Short mmCIF file of N, CA and C in Angstrom, two decimals:
data_model
loop_
_atom_site.label_atom_id
_atom_site.label_comp_id
_atom_site.label_asym_id
_atom_site.label_seq_id
_atom_site.Cartn_x
_atom_site.Cartn_y
_atom_site.Cartn_z
N MET A 1 -20.89 33.94 46.87
CA MET A 1 -21.53 33.39 45.70
C MET A 1 -23.04 33.42 45.93
N LEU A 2 -23.78 33.87 44.92
CA LEU A 2 -25.21 34.04 45.09
C LEU A 2 -25.95 32.74 45.27
N SER A 3 -25.48 31.65 44.66
CA SER A 3 -26.20 30.38 44.84
C SER A 3 -26.15 29.95 46.30
N ALA A 4 -25.04 30.25 46.98
CA ALA A 4 -24.97 29.95 48.41
C ALA A 4 -25.93 30.86 49.17
N TYR A 5 -26.03 32.10 48.76
CA TYR A 5 -26.92 33.04 49.40
C TYR A 5 -28.38 32.66 49.22
N PHE A 6 -28.76 32.27 48.01
CA PHE A 6 -30.13 31.91 47.72
C PHE A 6 -30.43 30.44 47.96
N GLY A 7 -29.42 29.64 48.23
CA GLY A 7 -29.62 28.20 48.36
C GLY A 7 -29.63 27.57 46.99
N ARG A 8 -29.93 26.32 46.92
CA ARG A 8 -29.90 25.60 45.64
C ARG A 8 -31.25 25.58 44.93
N ARG A 9 -32.27 26.22 45.47
CA ARG A 9 -33.56 26.25 44.82
C ARG A 9 -33.53 27.16 43.59
N LEU A 10 -34.37 26.84 42.62
CA LEU A 10 -34.51 27.70 41.46
C LEU A 10 -35.61 28.71 41.73
N PHE A 11 -35.34 29.95 41.43
CA PHE A 11 -36.30 31.01 41.67
C PHE A 11 -36.85 31.53 40.36
N ARG A 12 -38.10 31.92 40.36
CA ARG A 12 -38.64 32.64 39.22
C ARG A 12 -38.06 34.05 39.30
N TRP A 13 -37.75 34.62 38.16
CA TRP A 13 -37.10 35.93 38.12
C TRP A 13 -37.91 36.97 38.86
N TYR A 14 -39.24 36.89 38.79
CA TYR A 14 -40.04 37.92 39.46
C TYR A 14 -39.94 37.82 40.98
N SER A 15 -39.41 36.73 41.51
CA SER A 15 -39.31 36.61 42.96
C SER A 15 -38.16 37.46 43.52
N ILE A 16 -37.32 37.92 42.64
CA ILE A 16 -36.24 38.82 43.04
C ILE A 16 -36.50 40.13 42.31
N GLY A 17 -36.61 41.21 43.03
CA GLY A 17 -36.97 42.49 42.44
C GLY A 17 -36.06 42.90 41.29
N THR A 18 -36.61 43.68 40.36
CA THR A 18 -35.84 44.05 39.18
C THR A 18 -34.65 44.94 39.49
N THR A 19 -34.62 45.54 40.64
CA THR A 19 -33.46 46.35 41.01
C THR A 19 -32.70 45.70 42.18
N GLN A 20 -32.85 44.41 42.34
CA GLN A 20 -32.25 43.68 43.45
C GLN A 20 -30.75 43.93 43.61
N PHE A 21 -30.02 44.00 42.51
CA PHE A 21 -28.57 44.15 42.60
C PHE A 21 -28.11 45.58 42.33
N ARG A 22 -29.03 46.46 42.08
CA ARG A 22 -28.72 47.85 41.75
C ARG A 22 -27.86 48.49 42.84
N ASN A 23 -26.81 49.17 42.40
CA ASN A 23 -25.86 49.89 43.27
C ASN A 23 -25.11 48.97 44.23
N ASN A 24 -25.05 47.69 43.93
CA ASN A 24 -24.29 46.76 44.75
C ASN A 24 -22.80 47.00 44.50
N LYS A 25 -22.05 47.23 45.53
CA LYS A 25 -20.62 47.55 45.41
C LYS A 25 -19.73 46.32 45.60
N THR A 26 -20.31 45.17 45.94
CA THR A 26 -19.49 43.99 46.22
C THR A 26 -19.47 42.98 45.08
N ILE A 27 -20.47 42.97 44.21
CA ILE A 27 -20.49 42.01 43.10
C ILE A 27 -19.37 42.34 42.11
N THR A 28 -18.51 41.35 41.85
CA THR A 28 -17.48 41.51 40.82
C THR A 28 -17.75 40.58 39.63
N LYS A 29 -18.39 39.45 39.89
CA LYS A 29 -18.75 38.48 38.84
C LYS A 29 -20.17 38.01 39.09
N PHE A 30 -20.88 37.73 37.99
CA PHE A 30 -22.24 37.21 38.14
C PHE A 30 -22.48 36.16 37.08
N ASN A 31 -22.72 34.93 37.52
CA ASN A 31 -23.03 33.82 36.63
C ASN A 31 -24.13 32.99 37.27
N GLU A 32 -25.09 33.63 37.86
CA GLU A 32 -26.12 32.94 38.63
C GLU A 32 -27.49 32.94 37.97
N PHE A 33 -27.54 33.22 36.66
CA PHE A 33 -28.83 33.22 36.00
C PHE A 33 -29.48 31.85 36.00
N VAL A 34 -28.72 30.81 36.26
CA VAL A 34 -29.27 29.46 36.36
C VAL A 34 -30.33 29.40 37.47
N LEU A 35 -30.28 30.30 38.40
CA LEU A 35 -31.25 30.34 39.49
C LEU A 35 -32.64 30.77 39.03
N PHE A 36 -32.72 31.39 37.87
CA PHE A 36 -33.97 31.96 37.42
C PHE A 36 -34.55 31.11 36.30
N THR A 37 -35.85 30.82 36.39
CA THR A 37 -36.46 29.85 35.48
C THR A 37 -37.34 30.46 34.41
N SER A 38 -37.62 31.73 34.45
CA SER A 38 -38.48 32.34 33.43
C SER A 38 -37.68 33.41 32.69
N GLN A 39 -38.34 34.05 31.72
CA GLN A 39 -37.65 35.09 30.96
C GLN A 39 -37.12 36.15 31.91
N VAL A 40 -35.92 36.59 31.64
CA VAL A 40 -35.23 37.51 32.54
C VAL A 40 -35.40 38.94 32.07
N ASN A 41 -36.18 39.71 32.80
CA ASN A 41 -36.30 41.14 32.54
C ASN A 41 -35.18 41.81 33.31
N SER A 42 -34.55 42.77 32.68
CA SER A 42 -33.32 43.27 33.27
C SER A 42 -33.31 44.76 33.56
N ASN A 43 -34.38 45.46 33.34
CA ASN A 43 -34.41 46.91 33.50
C ASN A 43 -33.76 47.35 34.81
N GLN A 44 -32.65 48.05 34.72
CA GLN A 44 -31.89 48.61 35.85
C GLN A 44 -31.31 47.56 36.80
N ARG A 45 -31.32 46.30 36.43
CA ARG A 45 -30.94 45.23 37.35
C ARG A 45 -29.52 45.40 37.94
N PHE A 46 -28.54 45.78 37.14
CA PHE A 46 -27.17 45.90 37.62
C PHE A 46 -26.67 47.35 37.58
N GLN A 47 -27.58 48.28 37.45
CA GLN A 47 -27.20 49.69 37.38
C GLN A 47 -26.41 50.08 38.61
N GLY A 48 -25.26 50.73 38.39
CA GLY A 48 -24.46 51.23 39.49
C GLY A 48 -23.65 50.17 40.23
N CYS A 49 -23.52 48.99 39.67
CA CYS A 49 -22.66 47.96 40.29
C CYS A 49 -21.22 48.30 39.93
N SER A 50 -20.64 49.18 40.70
CA SER A 50 -19.37 49.81 40.35
C SER A 50 -18.17 48.88 40.32
N ASN A 51 -18.28 47.68 40.86
CA ASN A 51 -17.16 46.74 40.83
C ASN A 51 -17.42 45.52 39.95
N LEU A 52 -18.55 45.49 39.24
CA LEU A 52 -18.87 44.38 38.36
C LEU A 52 -17.91 44.36 37.18
N GLU A 53 -17.16 43.26 37.06
CA GLU A 53 -16.18 43.11 35.98
C GLU A 53 -16.59 42.08 34.95
N GLU A 54 -17.34 41.07 35.38
CA GLU A 54 -17.63 39.94 34.51
C GLU A 54 -19.05 39.45 34.74
N ILE A 55 -19.75 39.17 33.64
CA ILE A 55 -21.10 38.64 33.74
C ILE A 55 -21.35 37.72 32.55
N ILE A 56 -22.05 36.64 32.79
CA ILE A 56 -22.44 35.72 31.72
C ILE A 56 -23.95 35.86 31.55
N LEU A 57 -24.35 36.28 30.36
CA LEU A 57 -25.76 36.54 30.09
C LEU A 57 -26.44 35.30 29.52
N PRO A 58 -27.65 35.00 29.98
CA PRO A 58 -28.39 33.85 29.45
C PRO A 58 -29.11 34.22 28.15
N GLN A 59 -29.52 33.22 27.39
CA GLN A 59 -30.27 33.45 26.16
C GLN A 59 -31.59 34.17 26.42
N ASN A 60 -32.20 33.93 27.56
CA ASN A 60 -33.53 34.49 27.81
C ASN A 60 -33.51 35.88 28.45
N LEU A 61 -32.38 36.54 28.44
CA LEU A 61 -32.28 37.88 29.01
C LEU A 61 -32.74 38.93 28.00
N LYS A 62 -33.40 39.95 28.47
CA LYS A 62 -33.71 41.12 27.67
C LYS A 62 -32.74 42.22 28.12
N LEU A 63 -32.05 42.82 27.18
CA LEU A 63 -31.15 43.93 27.52
C LEU A 63 -31.96 45.22 27.49
N GLU A 64 -32.61 45.51 28.61
CA GLU A 64 -33.50 46.65 28.70
C GLU A 64 -32.75 47.91 29.13
N ASN A 65 -33.48 48.96 29.38
CA ASN A 65 -32.91 50.25 29.74
C ASN A 65 -32.08 50.18 31.01
N LEU A 66 -30.92 50.82 30.97
CA LEU A 66 -30.08 51.05 32.15
C LEU A 66 -29.54 49.79 32.83
N VAL A 67 -29.55 48.64 32.17
CA VAL A 67 -29.15 47.38 32.82
C VAL A 67 -27.76 47.48 33.45
N PHE A 68 -26.78 47.93 32.68
CA PHE A 68 -25.41 48.00 33.17
C PHE A 68 -24.92 49.44 33.27
N ASP A 69 -25.83 50.37 33.28
CA ASP A 69 -25.49 51.78 33.40
C ASP A 69 -24.66 52.00 34.65
N GLY A 70 -23.51 52.63 34.50
CA GLY A 70 -22.67 52.93 35.66
C GLY A 70 -21.93 51.72 36.20
N CYS A 71 -21.48 50.84 35.32
CA CYS A 71 -20.64 49.69 35.70
C CYS A 71 -19.27 49.90 35.05
N PRO A 72 -18.46 50.80 35.62
CA PRO A 72 -17.24 51.23 34.95
C PRO A 72 -16.15 50.17 34.85
N LYS A 73 -16.27 49.05 35.57
CA LYS A 73 -15.23 48.02 35.52
C LYS A 73 -15.59 46.84 34.62
N LEU A 74 -16.79 46.86 34.02
CA LEU A 74 -17.21 45.78 33.14
C LEU A 74 -16.28 45.77 31.92
N LYS A 75 -15.61 44.64 31.70
CA LYS A 75 -14.55 44.57 30.68
C LYS A 75 -15.00 44.00 29.35
N ALA A 76 -15.89 43.02 29.39
CA ALA A 76 -16.31 42.34 28.16
C ALA A 76 -17.75 41.91 28.31
N ILE A 77 -18.43 41.79 27.18
CA ILE A 77 -19.81 41.35 27.19
C ILE A 77 -20.07 40.47 25.98
N ASN A 78 -20.78 39.38 26.19
CA ASN A 78 -21.25 38.52 25.11
C ASN A 78 -22.74 38.71 25.00
N ILE A 79 -23.19 39.24 23.88
CA ILE A 79 -24.61 39.48 23.66
C ILE A 79 -25.19 38.20 23.05
N PRO A 80 -26.12 37.55 23.76
CA PRO A 80 -26.68 36.28 23.28
C PRO A 80 -27.37 36.40 21.92
N SER A 81 -27.42 35.31 21.20
CA SER A 81 -27.96 35.31 19.85
C SER A 81 -29.46 35.64 19.79
N ALA A 82 -30.18 35.48 20.88
CA ALA A 82 -31.62 35.76 20.89
C ALA A 82 -31.94 37.24 21.06
N ILE A 83 -30.97 38.07 21.35
CA ILE A 83 -31.19 39.50 21.57
C ILE A 83 -31.53 40.20 20.25
N THR A 84 -32.60 40.98 20.25
CA THR A 84 -32.98 41.74 19.06
C THR A 84 -32.87 43.24 19.27
N THR A 85 -32.93 43.68 20.53
CA THR A 85 -32.80 45.10 20.83
C THR A 85 -31.96 45.29 22.10
N ILE A 86 -31.32 46.44 22.17
CA ILE A 86 -30.54 46.81 23.34
C ILE A 86 -31.11 48.13 23.85
N GLY A 87 -31.52 48.13 25.11
CA GLY A 87 -32.22 49.28 25.68
C GLY A 87 -31.36 50.53 25.81
N ARG A 88 -32.07 51.62 26.01
CA ARG A 88 -31.43 52.93 26.15
C ARG A 88 -30.53 52.94 27.39
N TYR A 89 -29.35 53.50 27.24
CA TYR A 89 -28.35 53.62 28.31
C TYR A 89 -27.93 52.27 28.90
N CYS A 90 -28.14 51.20 28.17
CA CYS A 90 -27.85 49.86 28.67
C CYS A 90 -26.41 49.74 29.18
N PHE A 91 -25.46 50.24 28.41
CA PHE A 91 -24.04 50.14 28.78
C PHE A 91 -23.39 51.51 29.01
N ARG A 92 -24.20 52.51 29.29
CA ARG A 92 -23.67 53.86 29.51
C ARG A 92 -22.71 53.85 30.70
N GLY A 93 -21.59 54.50 30.54
CA GLY A 93 -20.64 54.62 31.64
C GLY A 93 -19.80 53.38 31.86
N CYS A 94 -19.81 52.46 30.91
CA CYS A 94 -18.99 51.24 31.02
C CYS A 94 -17.68 51.48 30.28
N GLY A 95 -16.89 52.40 30.79
CA GLY A 95 -15.66 52.82 30.13
C GLY A 95 -14.60 51.75 29.97
N SER A 96 -14.66 50.69 30.76
CA SER A 96 -13.69 49.60 30.64
C SER A 96 -14.16 48.51 29.68
N LEU A 97 -15.35 48.68 29.09
CA LEU A 97 -15.90 47.68 28.17
C LEU A 97 -15.12 47.75 26.86
N LYS A 98 -14.15 46.87 26.73
CA LYS A 98 -13.25 46.90 25.58
C LYS A 98 -13.50 45.79 24.57
N THR A 99 -14.24 44.75 24.98
CA THR A 99 -14.55 43.65 24.06
C THR A 99 -16.05 43.39 24.09
N ILE A 100 -16.67 43.54 22.93
CA ILE A 100 -18.08 43.24 22.77
C ILE A 100 -18.19 42.10 21.76
N THR A 101 -18.86 41.04 22.13
CA THR A 101 -19.13 39.95 21.20
C THR A 101 -20.64 39.89 21.03
N SER A 102 -21.09 40.13 19.81
CA SER A 102 -22.52 40.12 19.51
C SER A 102 -22.80 38.89 18.65
N LEU A 103 -23.55 37.94 19.20
CA LEU A 103 -23.80 36.67 18.53
C LEU A 103 -24.97 36.67 17.54
N PRO A 104 -25.93 37.59 17.61
CA PRO A 104 -27.02 37.57 16.63
C PRO A 104 -26.50 37.81 15.21
N THR A 105 -27.04 37.09 14.24
CA THR A 105 -26.63 37.31 12.86
C THR A 105 -27.22 38.62 12.32
N THR A 106 -28.37 39.00 12.81
CA THR A 106 -28.96 40.30 12.49
C THR A 106 -28.60 41.25 13.63
N PRO A 107 -27.96 42.37 13.33
CA PRO A 107 -27.55 43.28 14.40
C PRO A 107 -28.73 43.73 15.26
N PRO A 108 -28.62 43.58 16.58
CA PRO A 108 -29.68 44.10 17.45
C PRO A 108 -29.79 45.61 17.26
N THR A 109 -31.01 46.12 17.35
CA THR A 109 -31.20 47.56 17.21
C THR A 109 -30.88 48.25 18.54
N TRP A 110 -30.37 49.46 18.45
CA TRP A 110 -30.11 50.28 19.62
C TRP A 110 -29.95 51.72 19.18
N ASP A 111 -30.16 52.62 20.11
CA ASP A 111 -29.97 54.01 19.75
C ASP A 111 -28.58 54.46 20.20
N THR A 112 -28.23 55.66 19.88
CA THR A 112 -26.88 56.13 20.15
C THR A 112 -26.54 56.20 21.63
N ASP A 113 -27.54 56.15 22.50
CA ASP A 113 -27.29 56.23 23.94
C ASP A 113 -27.01 54.88 24.59
N SER A 114 -27.23 53.79 23.88
CA SER A 114 -27.07 52.46 24.49
C SER A 114 -25.64 52.18 24.93
N PHE A 115 -24.68 52.69 24.18
CA PHE A 115 -23.27 52.47 24.49
C PHE A 115 -22.55 53.80 24.76
N SER A 116 -23.23 54.75 25.40
CA SER A 116 -22.60 56.04 25.73
C SER A 116 -21.36 55.81 26.57
N ASP A 117 -20.30 56.51 26.27
CA ASP A 117 -19.03 56.45 27.02
C ASP A 117 -18.31 55.12 26.84
N VAL A 118 -18.64 54.36 25.79
CA VAL A 118 -17.98 53.08 25.52
C VAL A 118 -17.18 53.21 24.23
N SER A 119 -15.90 52.86 24.31
CA SER A 119 -15.01 52.85 23.15
C SER A 119 -14.31 51.51 23.10
N PRO A 120 -14.98 50.50 22.51
CA PRO A 120 -14.38 49.16 22.51
C PRO A 120 -13.15 49.08 21.62
N ASP A 121 -12.24 48.19 22.01
CA ASP A 121 -11.08 47.89 21.18
C ASP A 121 -11.47 46.96 20.04
N VAL A 122 -12.47 46.11 20.30
CA VAL A 122 -12.92 45.15 19.29
C VAL A 122 -14.39 44.81 19.52
N VAL A 123 -15.11 44.65 18.42
CA VAL A 123 -16.49 44.16 18.45
C VAL A 123 -16.52 42.94 17.54
N TYR A 124 -16.72 41.78 18.14
CA TYR A 124 -16.78 40.54 17.38
C TYR A 124 -18.22 40.25 17.01
N VAL A 125 -18.43 39.85 15.74
CA VAL A 125 -19.75 39.50 15.23
C VAL A 125 -19.62 38.26 14.34
N PRO A 126 -20.73 37.59 14.03
CA PRO A 126 -20.64 36.43 13.13
C PRO A 126 -20.00 36.83 11.80
N SER A 127 -19.15 35.98 11.27
CA SER A 127 -18.38 36.32 10.07
C SER A 127 -19.26 36.71 8.89
N ALA A 128 -20.40 36.06 8.72
CA ALA A 128 -21.29 36.38 7.61
C ALA A 128 -22.00 37.72 7.78
N SER A 129 -21.89 38.31 8.97
CA SER A 129 -22.62 39.54 9.27
C SER A 129 -21.74 40.77 9.43
N VAL A 130 -20.45 40.64 9.22
CA VAL A 130 -19.53 41.76 9.46
C VAL A 130 -19.97 43.02 8.69
N SER A 131 -20.21 42.89 7.40
CA SER A 131 -20.57 44.08 6.61
C SER A 131 -21.92 44.66 7.03
N VAL A 132 -22.85 43.81 7.44
CA VAL A 132 -24.16 44.29 7.89
C VAL A 132 -24.02 45.08 9.18
N TYR A 133 -23.23 44.58 10.13
CA TYR A 133 -23.00 45.29 11.38
C TYR A 133 -22.33 46.64 11.13
N LYS A 134 -21.36 46.67 10.22
CA LYS A 134 -20.60 47.90 9.98
C LYS A 134 -21.48 49.04 9.45
N THR A 135 -22.61 48.70 8.85
CA THR A 135 -23.49 49.73 8.31
C THR A 135 -24.79 49.89 9.10
N ALA A 136 -25.02 49.03 10.08
CA ALA A 136 -26.26 49.08 10.87
C ALA A 136 -26.27 50.31 11.78
N SER A 137 -27.45 50.85 11.97
CA SER A 137 -27.61 52.01 12.84
C SER A 137 -27.04 51.71 14.23
N GLY A 138 -26.27 52.61 14.75
CA GLY A 138 -25.63 52.43 16.06
C GLY A 138 -24.33 51.66 15.92
N TRP A 139 -24.40 50.46 15.39
CA TRP A 139 -23.20 49.63 15.24
C TRP A 139 -22.17 50.30 14.33
N SER A 140 -22.64 51.11 13.39
CA SER A 140 -21.71 51.78 12.48
C SER A 140 -20.73 52.69 13.24
N ASN A 141 -21.09 53.11 14.46
CA ASN A 141 -20.16 53.89 15.29
C ASN A 141 -18.90 53.10 15.61
N PHE A 142 -19.00 51.77 15.56
CA PHE A 142 -17.87 50.89 15.88
C PHE A 142 -17.29 50.22 14.63
N ALA A 143 -17.66 50.71 13.44
CA ALA A 143 -17.28 50.05 12.18
C ALA A 143 -15.78 49.74 12.09
N ASN A 144 -14.94 50.63 12.59
CA ASN A 144 -13.50 50.44 12.47
C ASN A 144 -12.96 49.33 13.39
N VAL A 145 -13.74 48.84 14.34
CA VAL A 145 -13.26 47.78 15.24
C VAL A 145 -14.10 46.49 15.14
N ILE A 146 -15.06 46.47 14.21
CA ILE A 146 -15.88 45.27 14.02
C ILE A 146 -15.09 44.22 13.24
N GLN A 147 -15.07 43.00 13.80
CA GLN A 147 -14.34 41.88 13.19
C GLN A 147 -15.18 40.62 13.31
N ALA A 148 -14.83 39.64 12.50
CA ALA A 148 -15.48 38.33 12.60
C ALA A 148 -15.05 37.65 13.90
N ILE A 149 -15.96 36.91 14.49
CA ILE A 149 -15.65 36.13 15.71
C ILE A 149 -14.55 35.14 15.34
N PRO A 150 -13.45 35.13 16.09
CA PRO A 150 -12.37 34.17 15.77
C PRO A 150 -12.85 32.73 15.91
N GLU A 151 -12.39 31.90 15.01
CA GLU A 151 -12.79 30.47 15.06
C GLU A 151 -11.84 29.69 15.91
#
């Protein structure tokens, strides 16, 4: 567990390099964002974490380029409501990503490369935003699996 590794102190995100976990083969779950006290820049942070299956994203995370690129075991992702954009190749190669929950009422923008090699079984979005997501650029690729978040 990373909190044991880092101790119980809170760290500023910049104190841990932006590629600190890149290509880590042992991380399977990550819920340690509580350790970081400032806005979380994520560029390439978990790229190549080939055994990462589960992650809980904080509200202050930016989904920048290549964050989860090459994480083939990542199964589900909850996109926090504060997210407005998803970086290029953010989820490329996440072939096991079958459930996407996007909490923003306005669909985050992304280009066609953000979810390369991803074929979700379901994309959950706020109920009032289902039709907007189905026609939004990028998200329209998943129109047939977009549903309202179950209550």
